[in-house]
Tab-separated table of N, CA and C in Angstrom:
chain	number	residue	atom	x	y	z
A	25	MET	N	161.956	94.711	137.199
A	25	MET	CA	160.641	94.242	136.845
A	25	MET	C	159.700	94.424	138.038
A	26	LYS	N	158.572	95.060	137.792
A	26	LYS	CA	157.604	95.277	138.855
A	26	LYS	C	156.863	93.993	139.154
A	27	LYS	N	156.626	93.771	140.441
A	27	LYS	CA	155.850	92.604	140.863
A	27	LYS	C	154.379	92.967	140.843
A	28	LYS	N	153.572	92.067	140.321
A	28	LYS	CA	152.132	92.238	140.374
A	28	LYS	C	151.641	91.794	141.742
A	29	LEU	N	150.589	92.437	142.207
A	29	LEU	CA	150.031	92.085	143.509
A	29	LEU	C	149.455	90.674	143.495
A	30	LEU	N	148.760	90.325	142.431
A	30	LEU	CA	148.148	89.004	142.341
A	30	LEU	C	148.771	88.205	141.201
A	31	ASP	N	149.429	87.127	141.554
A	31	ASP	CA	149.993	86.196	140.581
A	31	ASP	C	150.020	84.821	141.241
A	32	LYS	N	150.881	83.927	140.775
A	32	LYS	CA	150.887	82.562	141.339
A	32	LYS	C	151.252	82.545	142.820
A	33	THR	N	151.987	83.540	143.285
A	33	THR	CA	152.316	83.550	144.713
A	33	THR	C	151.081	83.809	145.566
A	34	ALA	N	150.118	84.536	145.036
A	34	ALA	CA	148.897	84.797	145.796
A	34	ALA	C	148.145	83.487	146.062
A	35	LEU	N	148.068	82.622	145.056
A	35	LEU	CA	147.407	81.332	145.238
A	35	LEU	C	148.166	80.469	146.238
A	36	ARG	N	149.486	80.451	146.117
A	36	ARG	CA	150.298	79.689	147.078
A	36	ARG	C	150.130	80.234	148.486
A	37	PHE	N	150.083	81.558	148.600
A	37	PHE	CA	149.898	82.196	149.898
A	37	PHE	C	148.569	81.768	150.515
A	38	VAL	N	147.538	81.694	149.698
A	38	VAL	CA	146.222	81.251	150.181
A	38	VAL	C	146.285	79.804	150.655
A	39	LEU	N	146.953	78.942	149.904
A	39	LEU	CA	147.074	77.532	150.312
A	39	LEU	C	147.832	77.404	151.630
A	40	VAL	N	148.915	78.125	151.757
A	40	VAL	CA	149.657	78.132	153.018
A	40	VAL	C	148.775	78.708	154.120
A	41	GLY	N	147.993	79.704	153.771
A	41	GLY	CA	147.085	80.316	154.729
A	41	GLY	C	146.054	79.347	155.274
A	42	VAL	N	145.630	78.409	154.435
A	42	VAL	CA	144.686	77.396	154.907
A	42	VAL	C	145.324	76.581	156.028
A	43	VAL	N	146.560	76.178	155.825
A	43	VAL	CA	147.273	75.417	156.857
A	43	VAL	C	147.449	76.278	158.110
A	44	ASN	N	147.922	77.522	157.919
A	44	ASN	CA	148.103	78.422	159.062
A	44	ASN	C	146.794	78.665	159.794
A	45	THR	N	145.728	78.816	159.031
A	45	THR	CA	144.424	79.083	159.634
A	45	THR	C	143.968	77.913	160.484
A	46	LEU	N	144.132	76.712	159.964
A	46	LEU	CA	143.735	75.531	160.729
A	46	LEU	C	144.529	75.422	162.028
A	47	VAL	N	145.823	75.632	161.933
A	47	VAL	CA	146.682	75.523	163.112
A	47	VAL	C	146.440	76.690	164.067
A	48	GLY	N	146.582	77.906	163.556
A	48	GLY	CA	146.491	79.092	164.406
A	48	GLY	C	145.118	79.327	164.995
A	49	THR	N	144.080	79.142	164.192
A	49	THR	CA	142.724	79.360	164.688
A	49	THR	C	142.372	78.352	165.771
A	50	SER	N	142.810	77.133	165.591
A	50	SER	CA	142.579	76.122	166.627
A	50	SER	C	143.238	76.545	167.936
A	51	VAL	N	144.470	76.970	167.858
A	51	VAL	CA	145.182	77.435	169.049
A	51	VAL	C	144.446	78.616	169.679
A	52	MET	N	144.049	79.584	168.857
A	52	MET	CA	143.437	80.815	169.364
A	52	MET	C	142.096	80.554	170.060
A	53	PHE	N	141.205	79.834	169.395
A	53	PHE	CA	139.887	79.620	169.986
A	53	PHE	C	139.922	78.636	171.154
A	54	LEU	N	140.817	77.669	171.112
A	54	LEU	CA	140.973	76.782	172.270
A	54	LEU	C	141.523	77.563	173.461
A	55	ALA	N	142.514	78.407	173.205
A	55	ALA	CA	143.085	79.215	174.285
A	55	ALA	C	142.042	80.159	174.879
A	56	TYR	N	141.243	80.775	174.024
A	56	TYR	CA	140.248	81.731	174.510
A	56	TYR	C	139.090	81.035	175.224
A	57	ASN	N	138.546	80.021	174.600
A	57	ASN	CA	137.314	79.408	175.106
A	57	ASN	C	137.538	78.299	176.133
A	58	LEU	N	138.625	77.563	176.033
A	58	LEU	CA	138.863	76.470	176.985
A	58	LEU	C	139.848	76.850	178.085
A	59	LEU	N	140.881	77.583	177.713
A	59	LEU	CA	141.891	77.962	178.711
A	59	LEU	C	141.610	79.324	179.336
A	60	HIS	N	140.665	80.082	178.745
A	60	HIS	CA	140.250	81.392	179.257
A	60	HIS	C	141.426	82.364	179.356
A	61	TRP	N	142.243	82.377	178.305
A	61	TRP	CA	143.421	83.239	178.298
A	61	TRP	C	143.107	84.704	178.028
A	62	GLY	N	141.964	85.029	177.489
A	62	GLY	CA	141.636	86.410	177.157
A	62	GLY	C	141.958	86.723	175.706
A	63	TYR	N	141.433	87.849	175.258
A	63	TYR	CA	141.513	88.267	173.856
A	63	TYR	C	142.946	88.375	173.341
A	64	TRP	N	143.742	89.217	173.990
A	64	TRP	CA	145.080	89.502	173.465
A	64	TRP	C	146.011	88.297	173.562
A	65	LEU	N	145.985	87.578	174.654
A	65	LEU	CA	146.864	86.428	174.806
A	65	LEU	C	146.481	85.304	173.841
A	66	SER	N	145.181	85.079	173.667
A	66	SER	CA	144.723	84.033	172.742
A	66	SER	C	145.091	84.365	171.304
A	67	SER	N	144.861	85.606	170.894
A	67	SER	CA	145.202	85.982	169.521
A	67	SER	C	146.720	85.986	169.328
A	68	ALA	N	147.464	86.364	170.347
A	68	ALA	CA	148.928	86.331	170.253
A	68	ALA	C	149.436	84.897	170.130
A	69	ALA	N	148.838	83.964	170.866
A	69	ALA	CA	149.234	82.555	170.766
A	69	ALA	C	149.039	82.048	169.348
A	70	ASN	N	147.944	82.462	168.720
A	70	ASN	CA	147.686	82.122	167.327
A	70	ASN	C	148.864	82.541	166.453
A	71	TYR	N	149.321	83.772	166.624
A	71	TYR	CA	150.345	84.299	165.739
A	71	TYR	C	151.755	83.862	166.091
A	72	VAL	N	151.991	83.457	167.291
A	72	VAL	CA	153.295	82.875	167.611
A	72	VAL	C	153.419	81.519	166.908
A	73	VAL	N	152.414	80.676	167.113
A	73	VAL	CA	152.432	79.346	166.500
A	73	VAL	C	152.299	79.444	164.986
A	74	GLY	N	151.301	80.200	164.535
A	74	GLY	CA	151.063	80.340	163.096
A	74	GLY	C	152.213	80.992	162.352
A	75	SER	N	152.895	81.920	162.987
A	75	SER	CA	154.005	82.614	162.330
A	75	SER	C	155.185	81.707	162.063
A	76	ILE	N	155.429	80.802	162.958
A	76	ILE	CA	156.524	79.849	162.744
A	76	ILE	C	156.216	78.980	161.530
A	77	VAL	N	154.990	78.467	161.478
A	77	VAL	CA	154.558	77.668	160.321
A	77	VAL	C	154.601	78.519	159.059
A	78	SER	N	154.073	79.732	159.144
A	78	SER	CA	153.999	80.641	158.008
A	78	SER	C	155.373	80.973	157.428
A	79	TYR	N	156.320	81.274	158.298
A	79	TYR	CA	157.648	81.661	157.815
A	79	TYR	C	158.231	80.588	156.914
A	80	PHE	N	158.250	79.379	157.389
A	80	PHE	CA	158.888	78.315	156.613
A	80	PHE	C	158.099	77.941	155.361
A	81	LEU	N	156.789	77.836	155.472
A	81	LEU	CA	155.997	77.486	154.286
A	81	LEU	C	156.016	78.604	153.252
A	82	ASN	N	155.879	79.848	153.680
A	82	ASN	CA	155.897	80.947	152.712
A	82	ASN	C	157.280	81.167	152.126
A	83	LYS	N	158.287	81.040	152.946
A	83	LYS	CA	159.646	81.240	152.443
A	83	LYS	C	159.982	80.220	151.361
A	84	TYR	N	159.780	78.943	151.662
A	84	TYR	CA	160.226	77.902	150.736
A	84	TYR	C	159.199	77.533	149.674
A	85	TYR	N	157.908	77.596	149.988
A	85	TYR	CA	156.887	77.188	149.027
A	85	TYR	C	156.295	78.385	148.276
A	86	THR	N	155.767	79.352	149.002
A	86	THR	CA	155.085	80.468	148.354
A	86	THR	C	156.042	81.321	147.532
A	87	PHE	N	157.092	81.799	148.161
A	87	PHE	CA	158.004	82.726	147.501
A	87	PHE	C	159.275	82.052	147.002
A	88	GLN	N	159.401	80.760	147.235
A	88	GLN	CA	160.521	79.939	146.769
A	88	GLN	C	161.865	80.626	146.996
A	89	CYS	N	162.048	81.029	148.208
A	89	CYS	CA	163.238	81.778	148.605
A	89	CYS	C	164.219	80.846	149.309
A	90	ARG	N	165.436	80.837	148.861
A	90	ARG	CA	166.464	79.978	149.470
A	90	ARG	C	167.489	80.790	150.264
A	91	GLU	N	167.363	82.081	150.231
A	91	GLU	CA	168.278	82.954	150.960
A	91	GLU	C	168.163	82.700	152.459
A	92	ARG	N	169.293	82.728	153.131
A	92	ARG	CA	169.313	82.600	154.580
A	92	ARG	C	169.944	83.866	155.152
A	93	SER	N	169.150	84.590	155.907
A	93	SER	CA	169.693	85.796	156.531
A	93	SER	C	168.869	86.164	157.753
A	94	TRP	N	169.548	86.749	158.706
A	94	TRP	CA	168.862	87.232	159.895
A	94	TRP	C	168.014	88.444	159.543
A	95	GLN	N	168.436	89.211	158.541
A	95	GLN	CA	167.669	90.374	158.128
A	95	GLN	C	166.273	89.967	157.655
A	96	MET	N	166.175	88.856	156.955
A	96	MET	CA	164.885	88.371	156.484
A	96	MET	C	164.002	87.955	157.666
A	97	VAL	N	164.602	87.296	158.632
A	97	VAL	CA	163.851	86.893	159.823
A	97	VAL	C	163.365	88.133	160.574
A	98	VAL	N	164.213	89.132	160.694
A	98	VAL	CA	163.835	90.380	161.370
A	98	VAL	C	162.705	91.072	160.609
A	99	ARG	N	162.810	91.142	159.277
A	99	ARG	CA	161.728	91.737	158.477
A	99	ARG	C	160.422	90.966	158.678
A	100	PHE	N	160.524	89.630	158.733
A	100	PHE	CA	159.333	88.806	158.935
A	100	PHE	C	158.694	89.100	160.285
A	101	VAL	N	159.491	89.134	161.339
A	101	VAL	CA	158.975	89.405	162.683
A	101	VAL	C	158.357	90.807	162.752
A	102	LEU	N	159.016	91.794	162.153
A	102	LEU	CA	158.459	93.153	162.122
A	102	LEU	C	157.130	93.183	161.372
A	103	ASN	N	157.078	92.510	160.244
A	103	ASN	CA	155.850	92.473	159.449
A	103	ASN	C	154.710	91.818	160.233
A	104	ILE	N	154.968	90.652	160.800
A	104	ILE	CA	153.935	89.938	161.552
A	104	ILE	C	153.457	90.787	162.730
A	105	SER	N	154.389	91.403	163.439
A	105	SER	CA	154.031	92.217	164.607
A	105	SER	C	153.173	93.411	164.213
A	106	LEU	N	153.575	94.105	163.176
A	106	LEU	CA	152.820	95.273	162.724
A	106	LEU	C	151.438	94.869	162.206
A	107	CYS	N	151.380	93.811	161.422
A	107	CYS	CA	150.088	93.328	160.903
A	107	CYS	C	149.173	92.906	162.045
A	108	TYR	N	149.724	92.251	163.035
A	108	TYR	CA	148.947	91.823	164.202
A	108	TYR	C	148.355	93.024	164.928
A	109	LEU	N	149.184	94.005	165.217
A	109	LEU	CA	148.707	95.180	165.945
A	109	LEU	C	147.657	95.955	165.158
A	110	ILE	N	147.880	96.095	163.860
A	110	ILE	CA	146.907	96.799	163.013
A	110	ILE	C	145.586	96.029	162.971
A	111	ALA	N	145.652	94.751	162.622
A	111	ALA	CA	144.441	93.956	162.421
A	111	ALA	C	143.615	93.826	163.695
A	112	TYR	N	144.249	93.427	164.777
A	112	TYR	CA	143.497	93.204	166.007
A	112	TYR	C	143.191	94.511	166.734
A	113	GLY	N	144.008	95.516	166.509
A	113	GLY	CA	143.720	96.837	167.062
A	113	GLY	C	142.503	97.475	166.418
A	114	ILE	N	142.244	97.172	165.171
A	114	ILE	CA	141.040	97.650	164.478
A	114	ILE	C	139.853	96.754	164.810
A	115	ALA	N	140.066	95.451	164.824
A	115	ALA	CA	138.970	94.491	164.957
A	115	ALA	C	138.237	94.595	166.295
A	116	LYS	N	138.966	94.726	167.375
A	116	LYS	CA	138.301	94.711	168.684
A	116	LYS	C	137.382	95.914	168.878
A	117	PRO	N	137.863	97.140	168.676
A	117	PRO	CA	136.936	98.269	168.863
A	117	PRO	C	135.769	98.237	167.871
A	118	LEU	N	136.020	97.754	166.666
A	118	LEU	CA	134.962	97.648	165.668
A	118	LEU	C	133.877	96.667	166.120
A	119	ALA	N	134.298	95.495	166.589
A	119	ALA	CA	133.336	94.494	167.059
A	119	ALA	C	132.604	94.980	168.303
A	120	LEU	N	133.302	95.620	169.214
A	120	LEU	CA	132.660	96.134	170.425
A	120	LEU	C	131.597	97.178	170.076
A	121	ARG	N	131.912	98.015	169.111
A	121	ARG	CA	130.959	99.054	168.696
A	121	ARG	C	129.761	98.441	167.977
A	122	CYS	N	130.022	97.541	167.032
A	122	CYS	CA	128.942	96.947	166.230
A	122	CYS	C	128.077	95.980	167.024
A	123	LEU	N	128.652	95.362	168.041
A	123	LEU	CA	127.923	94.345	168.802
A	123	LEU	C	127.668	94.756	170.251
A	124	SER	N	127.618	96.067	170.483
A	124	SER	CA	127.353	96.512	171.859
A	124	SER	C	126.000	95.963	172.291
A	125	GLY	N	125.923	95.549	173.519
A	125	GLY	CA	124.702	94.942	174.029
A	125	GLY	C	124.728	93.421	173.978
A	126	PHE	N	125.652	92.860	173.216
A	126	PHE	CA	125.805	91.404	173.168
A	126	PHE	C	126.830	90.989	174.219
A	127	PRO	N	126.853	89.718	174.579
A	127	PRO	CA	127.837	89.256	175.570
A	127	PRO	C	129.275	89.519	175.094
A	128	VAL	N	130.135	89.828	176.048
A	128	VAL	CA	131.539	90.123	175.742
A	128	VAL	C	132.196	88.958	175.009
A	129	SER	N	131.887	87.734	175.396
A	129	SER	CA	132.508	86.579	174.725
A	129	SER	C	132.134	86.537	173.246
A	130	LEU	N	130.910	86.898	172.893
A	130	LEU	CA	130.516	86.961	171.484
A	130	LEU	C	131.250	88.090	170.779
A	131	GLN	N	131.294	89.250	171.396
A	131	GLN	CA	132.000	90.396	170.815
A	131	GLN	C	133.459	90.043	170.526
A	132	GLU	N	134.104	89.419	171.486
A	132	GLU	CA	135.526	89.117	171.322
A	132	GLU	C	135.766	87.959	170.363
A	133	ASN	N	134.874	86.985	170.305
A	133	ASN	CA	135.007	85.919	169.301
A	133	ASN	C	134.867	86.499	167.895
A	134	VAL	N	133.911	87.403	167.702
A	134	VAL	CA	133.756	88.062	166.400
A	134	VAL	C	134.980	88.916	166.098
A	135	ALA	N	135.480	89.626	167.102
A	135	ALA	CA	136.682	90.445	166.913
A	135	ALA	C	137.873	89.578	166.504
A	136	LEU	N	137.999	88.402	167.100
A	136	LEU	CA	139.081	87.485	166.732
A	136	LEU	C	138.958	87.072	165.266
A	137	LEU	N	137.761	86.788	164.827
A	137	LEU	CA	137.529	86.386	163.441
A	137	LEU	C	137.802	87.535	162.469
A	138	VAL	N	137.303	88.714	162.780
A	138	VAL	CA	137.532	89.893	161.937
A	138	VAL	C	139.026	90.229	161.898
A	139	GLY	N	139.674	90.177	163.056
A	139	GLY	CA	141.110	90.452	163.110
A	139	GLY	C	141.903	89.485	162.249
A	140	MET	N	141.489	88.231	162.263
A	140	MET	CA	142.165	87.220	161.449
A	140	MET	C	142.053	87.571	159.961
A	141	CYS	N	140.882	87.991	159.523
A	141	CYS	CA	140.685	88.344	158.110
A	141	CYS	C	141.508	89.573	157.719
A	142	LEU	N	141.500	90.585	158.564
A	142	LEU	CA	142.310	91.777	158.289
A	142	LEU	C	143.794	91.425	158.249
A	143	PHE	N	144.204	90.573	159.168
A	143	PHE	CA	145.605	90.169	159.238
A	143	PHE	C	146.063	89.521	157.938
A	144	VAL	N	145.250	88.626	157.387
A	144	VAL	CA	145.618	87.917	156.158
A	144	VAL	C	145.923	88.909	155.039
A	145	ALA	N	145.066	89.896	154.871
A	145	ALA	CA	145.237	90.849	153.773
A	145	ALA	C	146.516	91.676	153.930
A	146	VAL	N	146.726	92.260	155.095
A	146	VAL	CA	147.907	93.112	155.258
A	146	VAL	C	149.190	92.283	155.338
A	147	ASN	N	149.092	91.066	155.841
A	147	ASN	CA	150.262	90.199	155.935
A	147	ASN	C	150.762	89.780	154.544
A	148	TYR	N	149.852	89.459	153.625
A	148	TYR	CA	150.274	89.095	152.271
A	148	TYR	C	151.063	90.236	151.639
A	149	ILE	N	150.542	91.425	151.731
A	149	ILE	CA	151.222	92.583	151.148
A	149	ILE	C	152.587	92.770	151.786
A	150	GLY	N	152.652	92.647	153.104
A	150	GLY	CA	153.931	92.810	153.797
A	150	GLY	C	154.945	91.748	153.443
A	151	GLN	N	154.522	90.483	153.384
A	151	GLN	CA	155.462	89.420	153.033
A	151	GLN	C	155.901	89.536	151.585
A	152	ARG	N	154.967	89.845	150.727
A	152	ARG	CA	155.246	89.910	149.290
A	152	ARG	C	156.208	91.040	148.948
A	153	PHE	N	155.964	92.218	149.500
A	153	PHE	CA	156.708	93.396	149.076
A	153	PHE	C	157.742	93.895	150.071
A	154	PHE	N	157.787	93.318	151.274
A	154	PHE	CA	158.760	93.754	152.275
A	154	PHE	C	159.659	92.604	152.726
A	155	VAL	N	159.085	91.529	153.173
A	155	VAL	CA	159.884	90.458	153.764
A	155	VAL	C	160.698	89.707	152.715
A	156	PHE	N	160.037	89.212	151.691
A	156	PHE	CA	160.709	88.357	150.697
A	156	PHE	C	161.007	89.080	149.396
A	157	SER	N	160.776	90.373	149.306
A	157	SER	CA	160.975	91.098	148.055
A	157	SER	C	162.442	91.277	147.686
A	158	ALA	N	163.294	91.398	148.676
A	158	ALA	CA	164.708	91.676	148.402
A	158	ALA	C	165.496	90.431	148.035
A	159	SER	N	164.900	89.260	148.248
A	159	SER	CA	165.639	88.039	147.979
A	159	SER	C	165.642	87.721	146.497
A	160	LYS	N	166.671	87.048	146.078
A	160	LYS	CA	166.789	86.625	144.686
A	160	LYS	C	166.420	85.157	144.615
A	161	HIS	N	165.237	84.886	144.052
A	161	HIS	CA	164.764	83.507	143.954
A	161	HIS	C	164.125	83.281	142.611
């Protein structure tokens, strides 16, 4: 049976995303603006913390998966890493180009926001069809 891209899991993914966004975005912007960690370290901190929350909430709530395997964890880590590199690798040069002439802190804050949005889209597809697709739930 083919899986549809948008079904009840998409809504659950969005709800989990709200929690991840609150947690991860707080970490990212606090790290960047208060701790002065820089673009890559701040965005990475977001995804280290957010990914841990995401794995458990998406596994058990969104995709209702009870399977326990290291292969699933490896697929999850690969998916998150690839989505992170794609999203933030696109977002930063895009923001720098579109906002040239503005302060670097504004450019990078916008890049962080754009990267977060791109990440959500590619991450859903990756979790839905790669990470949790092979499990029987």
